[in-house]
Amino acid sequence: MKSNDDVALRTPVAADAAKFFHIFSDYDVMRFIGEGLLQDRTYYERFVEREASRAGEQGYCLQTLVVAGEVAGFAGIHEWDAPWGPTGELEMGWRLGRKFWGRGIAYAAGRMILDSSQGSHLVAMVQTGNIRSEALATRLGFVAAEMYEDPNGRTVHCYRNYPV
């Protein structure tokens, strides 16, 4: 990536569903997400609808991450709504297609999110062993806090930011 100016976040639109389906149909991308299962296109159509609705209702969502005009994944904020973990807290999340890894894109998006979150306390939930996301959370200033076990028996680390 030439500069962080190439990275943009925007509210998801219907056309993003097909792009998400394509870039997230990769085991290596999905292996630390929930059960590590690949999802069908309908899943991403619902995802886009839900996040666009959240953006309108709440003013935040998991936004489409665009790099030099190409959909690279998503990043943003949503309420952690699982019945385990920090239920009700705001989580910053991210997911990139493999071809975008290792270029500083997730960090650039994370900085944009933190800069626009106006000092909100956020969490980042990362499955143990996901060294890329663990390193990103730390680089963004999150601190490793409590550990949870998800319903599938996987250990998930809760990282917290402590804005001043």
Backbone as JSON, one array per atom type, in Angstrom:
{
  "sequence": "MKSNDDVALRTPVAADAAKFFHIFSDYDVMRFIGEGLLQDRTYYERFVEREASRAGEQGYCLQTLVVAGEVAGFAGIHEWDAPWGPTGELEMGWRLGRKFWGRGIAYAAGRMILDSSQGSHLVAMVQTGNIRSEALATRLGFVAAEMYEDPNGRTVHCYRNYPV",
  "N": [[0.85, -1.17, 0.0], [0.57, 2.18, -0.82], [-0.04, 4.53, 0.64], [-1.88, 5.55, 3.58], [-3.95, 7.0, 2.64], [-5.21, 5.63, 0.67], [-7.03, 4.02, 1.87], [-10.37, 3.57, 2.8], [-13.46, 3.88, 4.59], [-16.86, 2.95, 4.46], [-20.47, 2.99, 4.61], [-21.98, -0.19, 4.26], [-23.19, -1.41, 1.08], [-25.64, -2.99, -1.08], [-24.28, -4.31, -3.21], [-21.9, -5.05, -2.05], [-22.21, -7.5, -0.79], [-21.77, -9.7, -2.54], [-19.08, -9.35, -3.02], [-17.97, -9.62, -0.44], [-18.69, -12.3, 0.01], [-17.07, -13.55, -1.91], [-14.36, -12.79, -1.14], [-14.25, -13.74, 1.46], [-14.55, -16.45, 1.24], [-12.57, -18.28, 2.01], [-10.66, -20.43, 3.75], [-8.43, -19.79, 5.36], [-8.87, -17.1, 5.94], [-11.21, -17.24, 7.42], [-10.8, -18.97, 9.56], [-10.43, -18.23, 12.26], [-12.78, -17.09, 12.97], [-15.6, -17.29, 14.75], [-16.84, -20.52, 14.45], [-15.17, -21.04, 12.39], [-16.29, -21.49, 9.94], [-17.15, -21.37, 6.46], [-19.31, -19.07, 4.91], [-22.5, -18.75, 3.17], [-23.68, -16.9, 0.26], [-26.12, -15.65, 0.89], [-25.88, -15.22, 3.63], [-24.06, -13.05, 3.68], [-25.55, -11.15, 2.31], [-27.57, -10.66, 4.17], [-25.94, -9.74, 6.23], [-24.93, -7.3, 5.15], [-27.34, -5.86, 4.88], [-28.11, -5.7, 7.6], [-25.96, -4.26, 8.77], [-26.03, -1.84, 7.33], [-28.48, -0.93, 8.19], [-27.94, -0.62, 10.94], [-26.08, 1.46, 10.78], [-27.69, 3.58, 10.0], [-29.51, 3.71, 12.14], [-27.98, 3.69, 14.54], [-25.66, 5.05, 14.05], [-23.22, 3.92, 13.81], [-21.4, 1.05, 12.58], [-20.33, -2.13, 11.21], [-18.28, -1.35, 8.8], [-17.84, -1.19, 5.23], [-14.66, -1.81, 4.01], [-12.55, -0.2, 1.93], [-9.99, -0.29, -0.43], [-8.02, 1.57, -2.45], [-10.2, 1.78, -4.19], [-11.17, -0.83, -4.27], [-13.07, -3.39, -2.73], [-12.0, -4.57, 0.3], [-12.67, -5.81, 2.62], [-14.1, -5.58, 5.86], [-14.49, -3.22, 8.55], [-15.05, -1.84, 11.74], [-17.45, -0.74, 14.21], [-19.56, -2.44, 16.45], [-22.26, -3.55, 18.54], [-21.49, -5.93, 20.97], [-23.23, -8.78, 20.89], [-23.45, -11.4, 21.64], [-24.38, -14.04, 23.92], [-22.38, -14.58, 25.7], [-19.24, -13.39, 26.97], [-18.33, -9.89, 26.66], [-21.07, -8.84, 26.73], [-23.21, -6.44, 25.31], [-21.33, -4.42, 25.24], [-19.36, -2.14, 23.22], [-17.77, -3.33, 20.38], [-14.82, -3.25, 18.48], [-14.28, -4.42, 15.31], [-12.77, -6.34, 12.63], [-12.11, -7.59, 9.35], [-10.3, -8.9, 6.76], [-9.79, -9.65, 3.29], [-7.51, -12.15, 2.15], [-5.53, -11.26, 0.29], [-5.05, -8.71, 1.07], [-3.68, -8.71, 3.41], [-1.0, -7.9, 5.7], [-0.21, -5.36, 4.86], [-0.67, -3.08, 6.27], [-3.23, -2.15, 6.19], [-5.45, -2.91, 7.82], [-4.62, -1.75, 10.19], [-4.59, 0.98, 9.48], [-7.34, 1.36, 9.0], [-8.31, 0.74, 11.56], [-7.19, 2.84, 13.06], [-8.59, 4.99, 11.93], [-11.16, 4.37, 12.82], [-10.85, 4.44, 15.63], [-10.09, 7.13, 15.91], [-12.43, 8.39, 15.16], [-14.21, 7.55, 17.04], [-14.48, 9.07, 19.24], [-13.27, 8.81, 21.82], [-14.54, 6.62, 22.96], [-14.97, 3.74, 25.02], [-13.85, 0.65, 23.93], [-13.99, -2.82, 22.99], [-12.08, -5.57, 21.72], [-12.53, -8.62, 20.39], [-10.73, -11.54, 20.21], [-9.86, -14.63, 18.91], [-7.84, -16.95, 20.6], [-4.62, -17.57, 19.39], [-4.89, -16.35, 16.97], [-2.72, -14.68, 15.72], [-2.21, -12.47, 14.07], [-4.42, -10.74, 14.47], [-4.24, -10.43, 17.22], [-1.81, -9.04, 17.41], [-2.49, -6.73, 15.97], [-4.55, -5.61, 17.55], [-3.07, -4.97, 19.86], [-1.19, -3.19, 18.76], [-2.9, -1.13, 18.08], [-3.38, -0.1, 20.53], [-4.93, -1.47, 22.35], [-5.4, -3.43, 25.3], [-4.62, -6.61, 26.54], [-7.09, -8.33, 28.25], [-9.61, -9.91, 30.0], [-10.36, -13.46, 29.55], [-12.44, -15.59, 27.6], [-14.55, -18.45, 27.09], [-15.9, -19.63, 24.17], [-19.12, -20.85, 22.91], [-18.34, -23.08, 21.46], [-16.14, -24.07, 22.66], [-13.79, -22.74, 22.16], [-11.11, -20.57, 23.02], [-11.32, -17.18, 23.69], [-9.88, -14.05, 23.62], [-10.38, -11.06, 25.29], [-9.69, -7.89, 24.37], [-9.08, -4.63, 25.53], [-9.57, -1.13, 25.12], [-8.4, 1.81, 26.68], [-9.36, 4.72, 26.68], [-8.22, 8.1, 27.1]],
  "CA": [[0.0, 0.0, 0.0], [1.39, 3.38, -0.93], [-0.3, 5.41, 1.77], [-3.16, 5.3, 4.22], [-4.97, 7.72, 1.89], [-5.87, 4.66, -0.19], [-7.97, 3.25, 2.7], [-11.6, 4.29, 3.12], [-14.56, 3.12, 5.2], [-18.17, 3.48, 4.08], [-21.61, 2.13, 4.94], [-22.15, -1.25, 3.25], [-24.27, -1.37, 0.08], [-26.04, -4.33, -1.52], [-23.26, -4.92, -4.07], [-20.8, -5.55, -1.23], [-22.46, -8.87, -0.36], [-21.08, -10.62, -3.46], [-17.64, -9.18, -2.82], [-17.65, -10.28, 0.83], [-18.78, -13.75, -0.21], [-15.88, -13.97, -2.66], [-13.08, -12.67, -0.42], [-14.31, -14.5, 2.71], [-14.68, -17.87, 0.94], [-11.18, -18.69, 2.15], [-10.53, -21.0, 5.09], [-7.44, -19.06, 6.15], [-9.49, -15.86, 6.4], [-12.31, -17.51, 8.34], [-10.53, -20.0, 10.57], [-10.53, -17.72, 13.62], [-14.06, -16.4, 13.09], [-16.59, -18.25, 15.25], [-16.46, -21.92, 14.27], [-14.27, -21.15, 11.25], [-17.05, -21.97, 8.79], [-17.4, -20.48, 5.34], [-20.73, -18.72, 4.84], [-23.04, -18.62, 1.81], [-23.92, -15.53, -0.18], [-27.27, -15.12, 1.63], [-25.36, -14.72, 4.9], [-23.48, -11.72, 3.46], [-26.65, -10.24, 1.96], [-28.17, -10.27, 5.46], [-24.92, -8.95, 6.94], [-24.92, -5.95, 4.58], [-28.61, -5.21, 5.27], [-28.08, -5.42, 9.04], [-24.98, -3.22, 9.08], [-26.54, -0.59, 6.78], [-29.55, -0.51, 9.1], [-27.28, -0.13, 12.16], [-25.47, 2.76, 10.5], [-28.75, 4.57, 10.02], [-30.16, 3.79, 13.45], [-27.06, 3.9, 15.66], [-24.55, 5.93, 13.67], [-22.0, 3.12, 13.67], [-21.63, -0.31, 12.08], [-19.17, -2.72, 10.57], [-18.28, -0.66, 7.51], [-17.06, -1.75, 4.12], [-13.3, -1.3, 3.93], [-12.2, -0.08, 0.51], [-8.59, 0.06, -0.66], [-7.8, 1.98, -3.84], [-11.42, 1.5, -4.94], [-11.52, -2.25, -4.23], [-13.53, -3.88, -1.43], [-10.96, -5.39, 0.93], [-13.24, -6.46, 3.8], [-14.87, -4.63, 6.66], [-13.96, -2.83, 9.85], [-15.95, -0.88, 12.36], [-17.92, -0.92, 15.58], [-20.9, -2.97, 16.65], [-22.49, -3.99, 19.91], [-21.27, -7.37, 21.18], [-24.55, -9.27, 21.28], [-23.42, -12.82, 22.03], [-24.75, -14.2, 25.33], [-21.15, -14.78, 26.47], [-18.29, -12.31, 26.72], [-18.71, -8.55, 27.13], [-22.39, -8.55, 26.14], [-23.67, -5.06, 25.4], [-20.24, -3.46, 25.04], [-19.03, -1.88, 21.83], [-16.59, -4.04, 19.9], [-14.24, -2.91, 17.19], [-13.96, -5.65, 14.6], [-12.19, -6.19, 11.3], [-11.86, -8.81, 8.59], [-9.75, -8.56, 5.44], [-9.43, -10.71, 2.36], [-6.1, -12.53, 2.3], [-4.6, -10.49, -0.55], [-4.83, -7.41, 1.7], [-2.95, -8.89, 4.66], [0.41, -7.52, 5.79], [0.05, -4.1, 4.16], [-1.01, -1.96, 7.13], [-4.59, -1.71, 5.88], [-6.3, -3.05, 9.01], [-4.17, -0.74, 11.15], [-5.09, 2.28, 9.02], [-8.79, 1.38, 9.26], [-8.47, 0.79, 13.01], [-6.89, 4.21, 13.5], [-9.72, 5.84, 11.53], [-12.28, 4.05, 13.7], [-10.55, 4.99, 16.95], [-10.1, 8.59, 15.83], [-13.81, 8.87, 15.02], [-15.06, 7.01, 18.11], [-14.57, 10.12, 20.25], [-12.87, 8.36, 23.15], [-15.38, 5.54, 23.48], [-14.33, 2.49, 25.45], [-14.15, -0.43, 23.01], [-13.32, -4.1, 23.16], [-11.78, -6.33, 20.5], [-12.57, -10.04, 20.75], [-9.8, -12.23, 19.32], [-9.62, -16.02, 19.28], [-6.45, -17.26, 20.92], [-3.92, -18.16, 18.25], [-5.0, -15.45, 15.83], [-1.6, -13.79, 16.04], [-2.32, -11.21, 13.32], [-5.38, -9.87, 15.15], [-3.69, -10.1, 18.54], [-0.8, -8.0, 17.2], [-3.17, -5.51, 15.56], [-5.21, -5.03, 18.73], [-2.03, -4.38, 20.69], [-0.63, -2.03, 18.04], [-3.91, -0.07, 18.14], [-3.46, 0.41, 21.9], [-5.77, -2.3, 23.21], [-4.67, -4.19, 26.31], [-5.21, -7.92, 26.8], [-7.83, -8.35, 29.52], [-10.16, -11.21, 30.37], [-10.49, -14.55, 28.57], [-13.74, -16.25, 27.59], [-14.68, -19.65, 26.28], [-17.11, -19.5, 23.37], [-19.94, -22.06, 23.0], [-17.69, -24.2, 20.79], [-14.97, -24.44, 23.43], [-12.61, -21.97, 21.75], [-10.75, -19.49, 23.93], [-11.36, -15.86, 23.05], [-9.29, -13.03, 24.47], [-11.0, -9.73, 25.2], [-8.76, -6.77, 24.45], [-9.81, -3.4, 25.88], [-8.84, 0.13, 25.04], [-8.68, 2.68, 27.82], [-9.12, 6.08, 26.18], [-8.03, 9.14, 28.11]],
  "C": [[0.9, 1.24, 0.0], [1.21, 4.32, 0.24], [-1.64, 5.06, 2.36], [-4.28, 6.06, 3.54], [-5.75, 6.79, 0.97], [-6.95, 3.88, 0.55], [-9.18, 4.13, 3.02], [-12.6, 3.33, 3.75], [-15.86, 3.78, 4.77], [-19.25, 2.5, 4.52], [-21.76, 1.06, 3.86], [-23.35, -0.99, 2.34], [-24.49, -2.78, -0.44], [-24.96, -5.03, -2.35], [-22.08, -5.49, -3.28], [-20.98, -7.01, -0.85], [-21.71, -9.87, -1.24], [-19.57, -10.54, -3.28], [-17.19, -9.81, -1.5], [-17.66, -11.79, 0.67], [-17.52, -14.25, -0.91], [-14.62, -13.92, -1.79], [-13.07, -13.44, 0.9], [-14.58, -15.98, 2.49], [-13.28, -18.5, 0.93], [-11.0, -19.17, 3.59], [-9.54, -20.21, 5.94], [-7.98, -17.74, 6.68], [-10.47, -16.14, 7.53], [-11.96, -18.4, 9.53], [-10.6, -19.52, 12.01], [-11.82, -16.93, 13.86], [-15.1, -17.43, 13.53], [-16.09, -19.68, 15.15], [-15.51, -22.13, 13.1], [-14.96, -21.61, 9.99], [-17.15, -20.91, 7.7], [-18.91, -20.26, 5.25], [-21.19, -18.6, 3.38], [-23.34, -17.15, 1.5], [-25.08, -14.88, 0.57], [-26.83, -14.55, 2.98], [-24.84, -13.29, 4.73], [-24.52, -10.71, 3.0], [-27.33, -9.75, 3.24], [-27.22, -9.4, 6.27], [-24.95, -7.5, 6.46], [-26.2, -5.2, 4.97], [-28.59, -4.8, 6.74], [-27.14, -4.26, 9.35], [-25.42, -1.88, 8.51], [-27.65, -0.04, 7.68], [-28.96, 0.05, 10.39], [-26.68, 1.25, 11.94], [-26.51, 3.86, 10.57], [-29.36, 4.78, 11.39], [-29.22, 4.22, 14.57], [-25.91, 4.84, 15.34], [-23.22, 5.21, 13.59], [-22.38, 1.73, 13.19], [-20.28, -0.9, 11.67], [-19.21, -2.22, 9.12], [-17.48, -1.41, 6.46], [-15.72, -1.03, 4.07], [-12.87, -1.35, 2.47], [-10.75, 0.38, 0.41], [-8.4, 0.34, -2.14], [-8.99, 1.58, -4.72], [-11.9, 0.07, -4.92], [-11.97, -2.66, -2.82], [-12.51, -4.87, -0.89], [-11.49, -6.18, 2.11], [-14.11, -5.48, 4.53], [-14.12, -4.33, 7.95], [-14.94, -1.83, 10.44], [-16.32, -1.26, 13.77], [-19.32, -1.5, 15.55], [-21.03, -3.37, 18.11], [-22.29, -5.5, 19.98], [-22.58, -7.94, 21.71], [-24.6, -10.76, 21.57], [-23.78, -12.93, 23.51], [-23.56, -14.49, 26.24], [-20.21, -13.62, 26.14], [-18.82, -10.98, 27.21], [-20.03, -8.08, 26.52], [-22.8, -7.11, 26.39], [-22.59, -4.02, 25.21], [-19.99, -3.27, 23.55], [-17.72, -2.57, 21.46], [-16.13, -3.43, 18.59], [-13.84, -4.22, 16.54], [-13.42, -5.35, 13.22], [-12.06, -7.56, 10.67], [-11.43, -8.38, 7.19], [-9.6, -9.81, 4.59], [-7.93, -10.93, 2.41], [-5.15, -11.65, 1.48], [-4.29, -9.11, 0.05], [-4.05, -7.5, 3.01], [-1.53, -8.33, 4.55], [0.77, -6.2, 5.12], [-0.3, -2.87, 5.0], [-2.43, -1.45, 6.95], [-5.49, -1.79, 7.1], [-5.9, -2.02, 10.07], [-4.7, 0.64, 10.76], [-6.59, 2.41, 9.28], [-9.05, 1.48, 10.76], [-8.21, 2.17, 13.56], [-8.04, 5.14, 13.14], [-10.91, 5.62, 12.46], [-12.05, 4.65, 15.08], [-10.61, 6.51, 16.96], [-11.52, 9.13, 15.76], [-14.72, 8.4, 16.16], [-15.15, 7.95, 19.32], [-14.32, 9.61, 21.67], [-13.72, 7.27, 23.76], [-14.53, 4.36, 23.94], [-14.8, 1.39, 24.51], [-13.47, -1.71, 23.45], [-13.01, -4.65, 21.77], [-11.68, -7.78, 20.93], [-11.76, -10.83, 19.73], [-9.61, -13.67, 19.8], [-8.13, -16.22, 19.53], [-5.82, -18.0, 19.74], [-3.99, -17.32, 17.0], [-3.96, -14.35, 16.01], [-1.66, -12.47, 15.28], [-3.27, -10.24, 14.04], [-4.92, -9.5, 16.55], [-2.69, -8.95, 18.41], [-1.45, -6.67, 16.81], [-3.84, -4.84, 16.74], [-4.19, -4.33, 19.62], [-1.46, -3.11, 20.05], [-1.61, -0.84, 18.08], [-4.11, 0.48, 19.56], [-4.4, -0.35, 22.81], [-4.88, -3.11, 24.13], [-5.38, -5.52, 26.52], [-5.84, -7.92, 28.18], [-8.33, -9.77, 29.77], [-10.23, -12.19, 29.19], [-11.89, -15.15, 28.73], [-13.63, -17.55, 26.83], [-15.99, -19.51, 25.51], [-17.9, -20.82, 23.44], [-19.34, -23.29, 22.33], [-16.41, -24.64, 21.49], [-13.7, -23.72, 23.02], [-12.36, -20.85, 22.75], [-10.67, -18.19, 23.15], [-10.85, -14.83, 24.06], [-10.0, -11.71, 24.22], [-9.89, -8.7, 25.41], [-9.58, -5.52, 24.7], [-8.92, -2.18, 25.61], [-9.27, 0.97, 26.23], [-8.39, 4.11, 27.39], [-8.99, 7.07, 27.34], [-8.87, 10.35, 27.83]]
}
